[in-house]
Coordinates of C-alpha atoms in Angstrom, one line a residue:
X1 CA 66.2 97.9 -49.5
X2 CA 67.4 97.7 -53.2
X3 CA 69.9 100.2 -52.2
X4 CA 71.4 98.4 -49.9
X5 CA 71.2 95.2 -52.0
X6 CA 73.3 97.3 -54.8
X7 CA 75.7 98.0 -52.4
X8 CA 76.2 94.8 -51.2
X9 CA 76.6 93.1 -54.9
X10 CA 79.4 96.3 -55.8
X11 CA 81.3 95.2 -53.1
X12 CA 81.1 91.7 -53.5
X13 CA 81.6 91.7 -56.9
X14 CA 85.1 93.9 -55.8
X15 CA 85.7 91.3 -53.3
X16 CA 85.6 88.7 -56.1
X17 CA 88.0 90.2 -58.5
X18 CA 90.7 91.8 -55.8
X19 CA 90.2 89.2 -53.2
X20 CA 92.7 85.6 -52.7
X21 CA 91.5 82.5 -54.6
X22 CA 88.9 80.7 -52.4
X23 CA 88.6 77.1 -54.3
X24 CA 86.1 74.9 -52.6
X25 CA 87.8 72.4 -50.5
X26 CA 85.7 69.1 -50.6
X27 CA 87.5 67.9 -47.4
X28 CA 85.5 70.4 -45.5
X29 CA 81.9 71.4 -44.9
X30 CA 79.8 73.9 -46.5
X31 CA 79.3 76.3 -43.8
X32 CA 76.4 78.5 -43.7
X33 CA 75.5 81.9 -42.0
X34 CA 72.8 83.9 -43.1
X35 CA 70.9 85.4 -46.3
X36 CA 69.8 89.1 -47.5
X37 CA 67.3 89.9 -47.5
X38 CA 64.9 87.0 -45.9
X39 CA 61.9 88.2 -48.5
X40 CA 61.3 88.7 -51.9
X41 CA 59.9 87.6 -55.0
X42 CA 60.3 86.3 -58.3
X43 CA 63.9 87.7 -59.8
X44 CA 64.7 89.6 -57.2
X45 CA 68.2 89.5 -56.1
X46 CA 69.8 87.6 -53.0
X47 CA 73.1 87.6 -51.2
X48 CA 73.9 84.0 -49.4
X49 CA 76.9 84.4 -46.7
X50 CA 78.7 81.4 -45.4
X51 CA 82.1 79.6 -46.2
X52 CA 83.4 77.0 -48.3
X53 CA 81.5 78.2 -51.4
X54 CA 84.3 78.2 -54.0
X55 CA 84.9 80.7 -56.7
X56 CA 83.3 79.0 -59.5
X57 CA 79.7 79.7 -60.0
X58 CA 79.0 76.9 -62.4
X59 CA 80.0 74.5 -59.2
X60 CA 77.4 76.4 -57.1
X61 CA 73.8 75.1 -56.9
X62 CA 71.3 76.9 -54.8
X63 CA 67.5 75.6 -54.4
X64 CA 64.4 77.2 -52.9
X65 CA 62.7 73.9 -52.1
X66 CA 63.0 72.1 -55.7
X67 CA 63.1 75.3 -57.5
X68 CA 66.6 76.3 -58.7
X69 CA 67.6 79.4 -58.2
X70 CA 70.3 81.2 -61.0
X71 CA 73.4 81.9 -59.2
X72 CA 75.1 85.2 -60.7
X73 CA 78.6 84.8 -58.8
X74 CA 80.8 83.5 -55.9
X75 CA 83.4 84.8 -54.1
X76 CA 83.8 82.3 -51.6
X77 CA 82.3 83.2 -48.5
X78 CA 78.8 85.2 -50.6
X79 CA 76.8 83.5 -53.5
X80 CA 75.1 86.4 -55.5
X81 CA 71.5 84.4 -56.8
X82 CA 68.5 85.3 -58.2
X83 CA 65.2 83.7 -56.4
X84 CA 63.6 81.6 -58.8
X85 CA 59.6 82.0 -60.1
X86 CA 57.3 80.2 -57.6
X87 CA 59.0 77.7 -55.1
X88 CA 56.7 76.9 -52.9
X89 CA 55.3 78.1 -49.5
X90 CA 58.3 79.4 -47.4
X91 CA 60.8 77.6 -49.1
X92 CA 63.4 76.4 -47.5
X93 CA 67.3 77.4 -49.0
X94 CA 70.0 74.8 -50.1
X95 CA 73.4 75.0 -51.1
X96 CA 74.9 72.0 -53.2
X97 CA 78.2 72.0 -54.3
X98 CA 79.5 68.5 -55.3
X99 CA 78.4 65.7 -53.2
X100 CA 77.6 67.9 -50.5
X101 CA 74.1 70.0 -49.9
X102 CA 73.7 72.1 -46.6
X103 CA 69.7 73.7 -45.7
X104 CA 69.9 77.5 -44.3
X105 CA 68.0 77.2 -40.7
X106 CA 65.6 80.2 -41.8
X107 CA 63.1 80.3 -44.3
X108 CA 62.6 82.7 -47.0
X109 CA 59.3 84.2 -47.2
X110 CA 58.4 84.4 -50.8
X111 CA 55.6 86.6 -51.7
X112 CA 53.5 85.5 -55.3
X113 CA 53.2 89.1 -57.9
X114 CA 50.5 88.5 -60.0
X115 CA 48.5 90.6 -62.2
X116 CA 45.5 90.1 -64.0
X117 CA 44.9 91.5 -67.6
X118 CA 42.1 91.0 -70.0
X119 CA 42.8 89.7 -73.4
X120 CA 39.7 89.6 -75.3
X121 CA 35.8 89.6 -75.0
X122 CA 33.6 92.6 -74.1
X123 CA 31.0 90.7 -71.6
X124 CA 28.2 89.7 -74.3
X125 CA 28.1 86.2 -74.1
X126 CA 28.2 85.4 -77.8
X127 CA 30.8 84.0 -80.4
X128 CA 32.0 87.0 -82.8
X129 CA 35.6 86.8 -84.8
X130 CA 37.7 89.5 -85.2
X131 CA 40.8 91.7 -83.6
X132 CA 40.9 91.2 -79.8
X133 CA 38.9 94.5 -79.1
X134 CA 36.2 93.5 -81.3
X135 CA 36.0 89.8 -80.6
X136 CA 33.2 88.4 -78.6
X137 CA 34.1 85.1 -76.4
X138 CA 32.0 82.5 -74.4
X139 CA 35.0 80.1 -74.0
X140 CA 34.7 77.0 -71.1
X141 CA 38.1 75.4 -72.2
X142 CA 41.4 76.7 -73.3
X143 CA 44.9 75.1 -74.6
X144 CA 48.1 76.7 -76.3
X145 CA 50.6 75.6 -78.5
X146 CA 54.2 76.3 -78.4
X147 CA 53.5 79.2 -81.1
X148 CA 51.7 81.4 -78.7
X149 CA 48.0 80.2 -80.3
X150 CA 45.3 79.8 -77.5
X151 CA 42.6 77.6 -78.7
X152 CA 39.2 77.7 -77.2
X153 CA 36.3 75.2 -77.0
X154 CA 32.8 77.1 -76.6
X155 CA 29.4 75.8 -76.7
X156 CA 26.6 77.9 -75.4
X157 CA 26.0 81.9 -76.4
X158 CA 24.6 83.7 -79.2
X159 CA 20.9 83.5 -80.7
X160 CA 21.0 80.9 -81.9
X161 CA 23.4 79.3 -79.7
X162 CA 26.9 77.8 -81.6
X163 CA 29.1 75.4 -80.6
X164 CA 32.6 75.5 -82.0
X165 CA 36.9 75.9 -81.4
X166 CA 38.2 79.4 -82.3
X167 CA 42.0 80.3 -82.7
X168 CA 42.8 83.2 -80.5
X169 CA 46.4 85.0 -80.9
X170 CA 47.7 87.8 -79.2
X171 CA 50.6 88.7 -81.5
X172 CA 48.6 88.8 -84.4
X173 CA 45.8 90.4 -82.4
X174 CA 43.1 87.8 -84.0
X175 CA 40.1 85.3 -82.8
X176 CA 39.2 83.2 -85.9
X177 CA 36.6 80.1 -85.6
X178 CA 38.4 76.3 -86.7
X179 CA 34.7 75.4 -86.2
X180 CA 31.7 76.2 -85.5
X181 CA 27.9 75.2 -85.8
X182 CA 24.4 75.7 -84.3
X183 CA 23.0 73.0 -82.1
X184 CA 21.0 71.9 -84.7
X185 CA 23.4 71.3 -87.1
X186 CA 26.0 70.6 -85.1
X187 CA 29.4 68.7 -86.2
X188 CA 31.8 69.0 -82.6
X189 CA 30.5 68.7 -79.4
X190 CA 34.0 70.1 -77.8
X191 CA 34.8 70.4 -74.3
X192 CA 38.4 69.9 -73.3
X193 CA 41.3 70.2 -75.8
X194 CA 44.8 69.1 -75.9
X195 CA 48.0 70.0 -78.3
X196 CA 50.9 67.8 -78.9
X197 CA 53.8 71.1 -78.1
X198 CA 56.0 68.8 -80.8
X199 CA 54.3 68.7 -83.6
X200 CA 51.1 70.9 -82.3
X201 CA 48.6 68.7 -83.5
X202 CA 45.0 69.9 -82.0
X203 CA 42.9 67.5 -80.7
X204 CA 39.1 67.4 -79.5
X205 CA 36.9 64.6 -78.1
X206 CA 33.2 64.8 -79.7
X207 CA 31.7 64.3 -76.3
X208 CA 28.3 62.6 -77.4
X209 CA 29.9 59.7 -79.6
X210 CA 31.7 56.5 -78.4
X211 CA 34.9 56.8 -81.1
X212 CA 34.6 60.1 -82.3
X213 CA 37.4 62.6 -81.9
X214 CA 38.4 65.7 -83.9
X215 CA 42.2 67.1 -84.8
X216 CA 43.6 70.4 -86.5
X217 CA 46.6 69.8 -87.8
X218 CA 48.4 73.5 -88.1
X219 CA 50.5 72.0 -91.3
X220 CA 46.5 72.5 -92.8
X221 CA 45.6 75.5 -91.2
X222 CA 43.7 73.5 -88.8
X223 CA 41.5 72.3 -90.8
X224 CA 39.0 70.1 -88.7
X225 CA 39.3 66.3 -89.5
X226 CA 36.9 63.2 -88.0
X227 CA 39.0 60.6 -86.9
X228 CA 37.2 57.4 -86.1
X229 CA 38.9 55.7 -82.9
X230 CA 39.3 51.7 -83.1
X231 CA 38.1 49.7 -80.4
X232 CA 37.7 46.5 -79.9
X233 CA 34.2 45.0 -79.9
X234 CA 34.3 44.0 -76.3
X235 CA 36.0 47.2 -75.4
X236 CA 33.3 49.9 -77.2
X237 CA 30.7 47.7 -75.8
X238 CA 31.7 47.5 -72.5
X239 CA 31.0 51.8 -72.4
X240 CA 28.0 52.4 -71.1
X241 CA 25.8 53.8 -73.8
X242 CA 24.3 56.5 -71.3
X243 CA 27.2 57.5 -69.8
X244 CA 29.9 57.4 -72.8
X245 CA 30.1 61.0 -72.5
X246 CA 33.8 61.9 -73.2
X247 CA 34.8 65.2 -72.1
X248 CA 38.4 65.5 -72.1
X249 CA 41.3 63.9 -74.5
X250 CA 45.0 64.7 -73.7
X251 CA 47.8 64.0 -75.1
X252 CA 50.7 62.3 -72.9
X253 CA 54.4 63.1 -73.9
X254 CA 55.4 60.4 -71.6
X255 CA 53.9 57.3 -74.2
X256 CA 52.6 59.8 -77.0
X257 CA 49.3 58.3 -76.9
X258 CA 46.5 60.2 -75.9
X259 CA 44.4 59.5 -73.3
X260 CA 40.2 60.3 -72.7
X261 CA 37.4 59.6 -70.3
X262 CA 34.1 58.4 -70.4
X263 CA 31.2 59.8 -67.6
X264 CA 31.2 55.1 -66.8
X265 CA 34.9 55.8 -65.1
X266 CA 36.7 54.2 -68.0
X267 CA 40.0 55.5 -69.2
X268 CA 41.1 55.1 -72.7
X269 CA 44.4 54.9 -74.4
X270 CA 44.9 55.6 -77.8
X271 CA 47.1 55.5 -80.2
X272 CA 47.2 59.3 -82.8
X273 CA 48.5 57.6 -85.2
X274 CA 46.5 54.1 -86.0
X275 CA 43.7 54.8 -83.8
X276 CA 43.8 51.7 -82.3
X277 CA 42.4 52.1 -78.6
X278 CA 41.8 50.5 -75.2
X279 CA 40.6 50.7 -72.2
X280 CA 42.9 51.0 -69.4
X281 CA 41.4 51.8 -66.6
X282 CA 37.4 51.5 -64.9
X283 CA 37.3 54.4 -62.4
X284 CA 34.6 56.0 -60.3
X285 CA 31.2 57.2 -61.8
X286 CA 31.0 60.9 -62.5
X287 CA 30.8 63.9 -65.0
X288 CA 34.2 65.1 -65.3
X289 CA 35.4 69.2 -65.4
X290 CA 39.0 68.9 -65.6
X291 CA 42.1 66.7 -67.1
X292 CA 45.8 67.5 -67.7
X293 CA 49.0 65.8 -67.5
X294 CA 52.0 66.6 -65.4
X295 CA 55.0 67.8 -68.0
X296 CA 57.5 67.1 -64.8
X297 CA 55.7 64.0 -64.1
X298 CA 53.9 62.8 -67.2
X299 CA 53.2 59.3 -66.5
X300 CA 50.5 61.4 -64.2
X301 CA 47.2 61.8 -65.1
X302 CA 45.4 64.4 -62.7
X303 CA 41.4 64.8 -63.2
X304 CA 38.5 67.0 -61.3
X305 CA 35.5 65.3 -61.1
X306 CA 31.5 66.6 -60.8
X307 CA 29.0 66.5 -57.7
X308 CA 27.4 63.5 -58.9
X309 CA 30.7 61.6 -58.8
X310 CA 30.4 58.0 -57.2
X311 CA 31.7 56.4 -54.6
X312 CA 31.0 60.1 -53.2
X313 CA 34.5 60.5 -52.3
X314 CA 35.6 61.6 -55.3
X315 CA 33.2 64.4 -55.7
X316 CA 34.3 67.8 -56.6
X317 CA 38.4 66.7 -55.9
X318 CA 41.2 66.6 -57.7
X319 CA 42.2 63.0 -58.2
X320 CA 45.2 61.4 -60.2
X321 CA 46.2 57.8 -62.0
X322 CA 49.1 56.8 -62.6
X323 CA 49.7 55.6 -66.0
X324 CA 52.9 53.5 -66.2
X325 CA 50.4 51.0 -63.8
X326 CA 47.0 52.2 -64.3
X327 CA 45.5 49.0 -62.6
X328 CA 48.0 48.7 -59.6
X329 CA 47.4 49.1 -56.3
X330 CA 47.6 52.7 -56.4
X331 CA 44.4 53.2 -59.0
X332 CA 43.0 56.0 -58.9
X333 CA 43.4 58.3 -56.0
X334 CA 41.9 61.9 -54.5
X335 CA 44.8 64.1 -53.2
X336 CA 42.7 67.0 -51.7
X337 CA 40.7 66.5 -48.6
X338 CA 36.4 65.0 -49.0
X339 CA 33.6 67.9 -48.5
X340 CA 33.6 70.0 -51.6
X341 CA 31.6 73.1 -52.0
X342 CA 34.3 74.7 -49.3
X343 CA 37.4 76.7 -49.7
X344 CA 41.0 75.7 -47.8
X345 CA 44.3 77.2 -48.9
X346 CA 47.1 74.8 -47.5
X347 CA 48.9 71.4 -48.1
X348 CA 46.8 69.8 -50.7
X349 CA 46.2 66.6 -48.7
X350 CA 43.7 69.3 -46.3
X351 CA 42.8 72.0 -49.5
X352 CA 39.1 72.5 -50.1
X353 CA 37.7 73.6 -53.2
X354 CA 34.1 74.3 -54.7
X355 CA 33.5 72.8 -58.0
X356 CA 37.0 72.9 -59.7
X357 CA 36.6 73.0 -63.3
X358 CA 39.8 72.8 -65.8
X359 CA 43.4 72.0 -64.3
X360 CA 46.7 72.8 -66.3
X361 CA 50.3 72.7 -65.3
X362 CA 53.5 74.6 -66.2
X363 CA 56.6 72.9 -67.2
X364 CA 58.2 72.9 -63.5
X365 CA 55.2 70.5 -62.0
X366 CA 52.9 73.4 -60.7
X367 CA 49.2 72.9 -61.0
X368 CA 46.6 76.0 -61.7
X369 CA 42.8 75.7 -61.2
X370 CA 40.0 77.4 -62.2
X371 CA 38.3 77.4 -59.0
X372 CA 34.5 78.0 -60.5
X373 CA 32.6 78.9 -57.8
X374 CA 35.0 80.1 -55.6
X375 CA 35.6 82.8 -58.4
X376 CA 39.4 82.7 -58.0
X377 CA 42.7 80.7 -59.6
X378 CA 44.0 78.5 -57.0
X379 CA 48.0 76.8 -57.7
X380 CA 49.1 73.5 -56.1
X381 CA 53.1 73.7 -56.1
X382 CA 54.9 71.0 -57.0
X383 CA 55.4 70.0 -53.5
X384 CA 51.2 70.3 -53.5
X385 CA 51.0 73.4 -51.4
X386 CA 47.6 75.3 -52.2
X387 CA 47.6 78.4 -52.5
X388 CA 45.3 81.5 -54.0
X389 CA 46.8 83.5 -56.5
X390 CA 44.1 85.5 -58.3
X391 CA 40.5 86.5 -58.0
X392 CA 38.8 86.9 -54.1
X393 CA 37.5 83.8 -53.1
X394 CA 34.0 84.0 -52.7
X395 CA 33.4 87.1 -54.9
X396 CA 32.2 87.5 -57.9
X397 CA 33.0 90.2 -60.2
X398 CA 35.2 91.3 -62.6
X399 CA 38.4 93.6 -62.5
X400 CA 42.1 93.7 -63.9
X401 CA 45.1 94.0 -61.4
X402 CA 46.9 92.2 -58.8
X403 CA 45.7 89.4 -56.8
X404 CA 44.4 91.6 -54.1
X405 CA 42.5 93.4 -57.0
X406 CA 41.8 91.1 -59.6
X407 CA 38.0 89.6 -60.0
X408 CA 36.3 86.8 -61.6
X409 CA 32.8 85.5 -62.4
X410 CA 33.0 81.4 -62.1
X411 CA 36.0 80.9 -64.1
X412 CA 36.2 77.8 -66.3
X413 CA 39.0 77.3 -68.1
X414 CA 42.6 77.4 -67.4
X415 CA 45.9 76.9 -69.9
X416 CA 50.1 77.6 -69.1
X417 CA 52.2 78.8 -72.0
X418 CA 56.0 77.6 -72.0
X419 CA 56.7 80.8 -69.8
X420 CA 54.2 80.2 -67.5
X421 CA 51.7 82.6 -68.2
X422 CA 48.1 81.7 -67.4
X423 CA 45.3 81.8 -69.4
X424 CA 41.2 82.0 -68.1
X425 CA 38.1 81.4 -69.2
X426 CA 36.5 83.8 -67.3
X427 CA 32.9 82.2 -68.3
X428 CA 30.8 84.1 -66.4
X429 CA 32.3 87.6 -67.6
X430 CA 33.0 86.2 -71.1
X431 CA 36.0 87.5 -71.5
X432 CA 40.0 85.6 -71.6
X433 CA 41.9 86.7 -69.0
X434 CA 46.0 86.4 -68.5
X435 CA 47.4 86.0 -65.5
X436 CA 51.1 86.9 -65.2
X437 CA 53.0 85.3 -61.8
X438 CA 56.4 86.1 -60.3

């Protein structure tokens, strides 16, 4: 196939420098004819015939669905493009040139390359520093920074058990503790983290305090600060003392406040740098497993929610508020279909999962899962197609590979890098995994 592909870009490349000028003429339509070849994957390369193109390639838009595609050349009547990483379920192909955009009849069929490696953790379901070979990991939440640093909340493992954030970094090939503590003694009750990518400013909510939260600044090596959040009077005592359980705090580029939940349904909003704080939002009941915000949309705020979430609607879904209007008539919705404990690739309005822990997105709007007990990463694209893109749903177990290979034992934790690369908490095989899609 690539052969033929070579071909076909010597001679259109040829065409391009031998051939007449072909300026687009915006009195006429875009005409189009067919593509080569009608599959593919990430990067691979594609040929677009039609007529009307033009000869200038920085004119030339092409799409596959919302994702752009990089277009290589023109000669007029052939576009020479690159498909772009993860558009979507059988995208569809557009040309835009101008004021004009034309949609080729056929769909492409775009197949998802994935492959699954392990970065560190050996299986004993402990907390041990050290290089990556040596280092034992019992992560449940992950986050990165724009530095390449994957930070890790853990909080069972080990005799006795510790609870603690570690620093874990590839390039330096390193997993150091920020903090860490027995039960007993205990300082940070962590669950799910968050990183301003700006100024990469660690934060973590102490779960089992009303204003408590913690943050590592990487100006002082991350050294672990209380901060003391500042509510007002009727606002801390409107949290329910036995539900003020705050899993989750994450910060929101959109307002660059950060934003946490308490097990009552309230939402928070608060400010990094006074500490002032508010509540926002009363939700439904529930013990939470997942909260992110949506870099292409991040006015969104998307959340999974536990199987004793109430009204029961809300259990085990993936559910989002919108936080230029938090209390407007949207509130807070589910997107994926009721009946949880199932599994349903598909538009998300009809996707089933079975206790969906953490949620992350990558910078072009696509959401990854760690789909616990399903034992597999599930994605919803940005135009909230589900689909399964490691792991075999169902089965448990533990391998490297690709996605018809790969294994996982309940994975918890999920985190996207700037290129896209994910990062598990494979909890049951304590061990980080990378997933790498095209």
């Amino acid at each position: 196939m690539w052969v033929c592909i070579s071909s076909f870009c010597f001679f259109s490349c040829k065409s391009e420098k031998e051939g007449p000028n072909k300026n687009h003429d915006a009195s006429k339509p875009i005409v189009l004819k067919s593509f080569y070849p009608n599959e593919g994957g990430a990067r691979d390369k594609i040929l677009l015939d039609g007529e009307n193109f033009g000869t200038d390639p920085g004119k030339v838009k092409v799409y596959f669905n919302n994702a752009k595609a990089t277009v290589i050349s023109t000669s007029g009547d052939r576009i020479y493009a690159i498909v772009p990483r993860l558009p979507g379920d059988m995208p569809q192909i557009s040309v835009v040139i101008g004021a004009d955009s034309v949609v080729y009849k056929d769909k492409f069929e775009y197949h998802i390359q994935a492959q699954v490696s392990t970065v560190t953790g050996n299986g004993q379901k402990n907390f041990k520093p050290g290089t990556l070979s040596e280092a034992e990991v019992y992560g449940k939440y992950l986050e990165l920074d724009a530095e390449g640093n994957i930070f890790m909340s853990w909080r069972d493992g080990g005799n006795p058990a510790t609870f603690g954030v570690a620093r874990i970094n590839e390039r330096q090939n390193i997993v150091t503790p920020l903090i860490e503590s027995i039960l007993t003694g205990r300082i940070l009750f962590a669950n799910g983290l968050t990183v301003d990518r700006v100024s990469g400013m660690l934060t973590a909510a102490h779960e089992s305090t009303k204003e408590v939260i913690f943050t590592f600044d990487p100006r002082e090596a991350w050294y672990p600060r209380q901060r003391n959040v500042k509510y007002s009077t009727a606002d801390l005592n409107s949290i329910v003392a036995a539900d003020l359980y705050k899993n989750f705090v994450t910060y929101c580029p959109y307002d660059g406040h950060l934003y946490t939940r308490y097990r009552d349904g309230k939402i928070a909003k608060i400010n990094p740098e006074t500490l002032e704080a508010k509540i926002v939002h009363q939700g439904p009941y529930g013990s939470q497993y997942g909260q992110a915000i949506n870099p292409a949309k991040p006015w969104l705020l998307y959340i999974t929610l536990h199987s004793n979430a109430t009204p029961t609607g809300f259990r085990q879904g993936i559910s989002v508020l919108d936080l230029r209007d938090p209390n407007g008539t949207g509130g807070f919705k589910r997107l994926n279909a009721p009946g949880g404990s199932g599994f349903r690739d598909g538009p998300l309005a009809d996707a089933l999962f079975n206790f969906p822990k953490d949620i992350k997105f990558d910078n072009k709007g696509n959401m990854f899962v760690a789909d616990y007990d399903n034992h597999c990463i599930r994605m919803v694209s940005a135009d909230n197609i589900v689909t399964t893109v490691a792991g075999q749903p169902g089965t448990p177990g533990y391998k490297d590979g690709g996605p018809v290979e790969s294994l996982f034992n309940q994975p918890w934790g999920v985190a996207v890098n700037e290129q896209g690369d994910i990062y598990i908490a494979d909890w049951s095989n304590a061990r980080i995994r990378k997933l790498v899609i095209e």
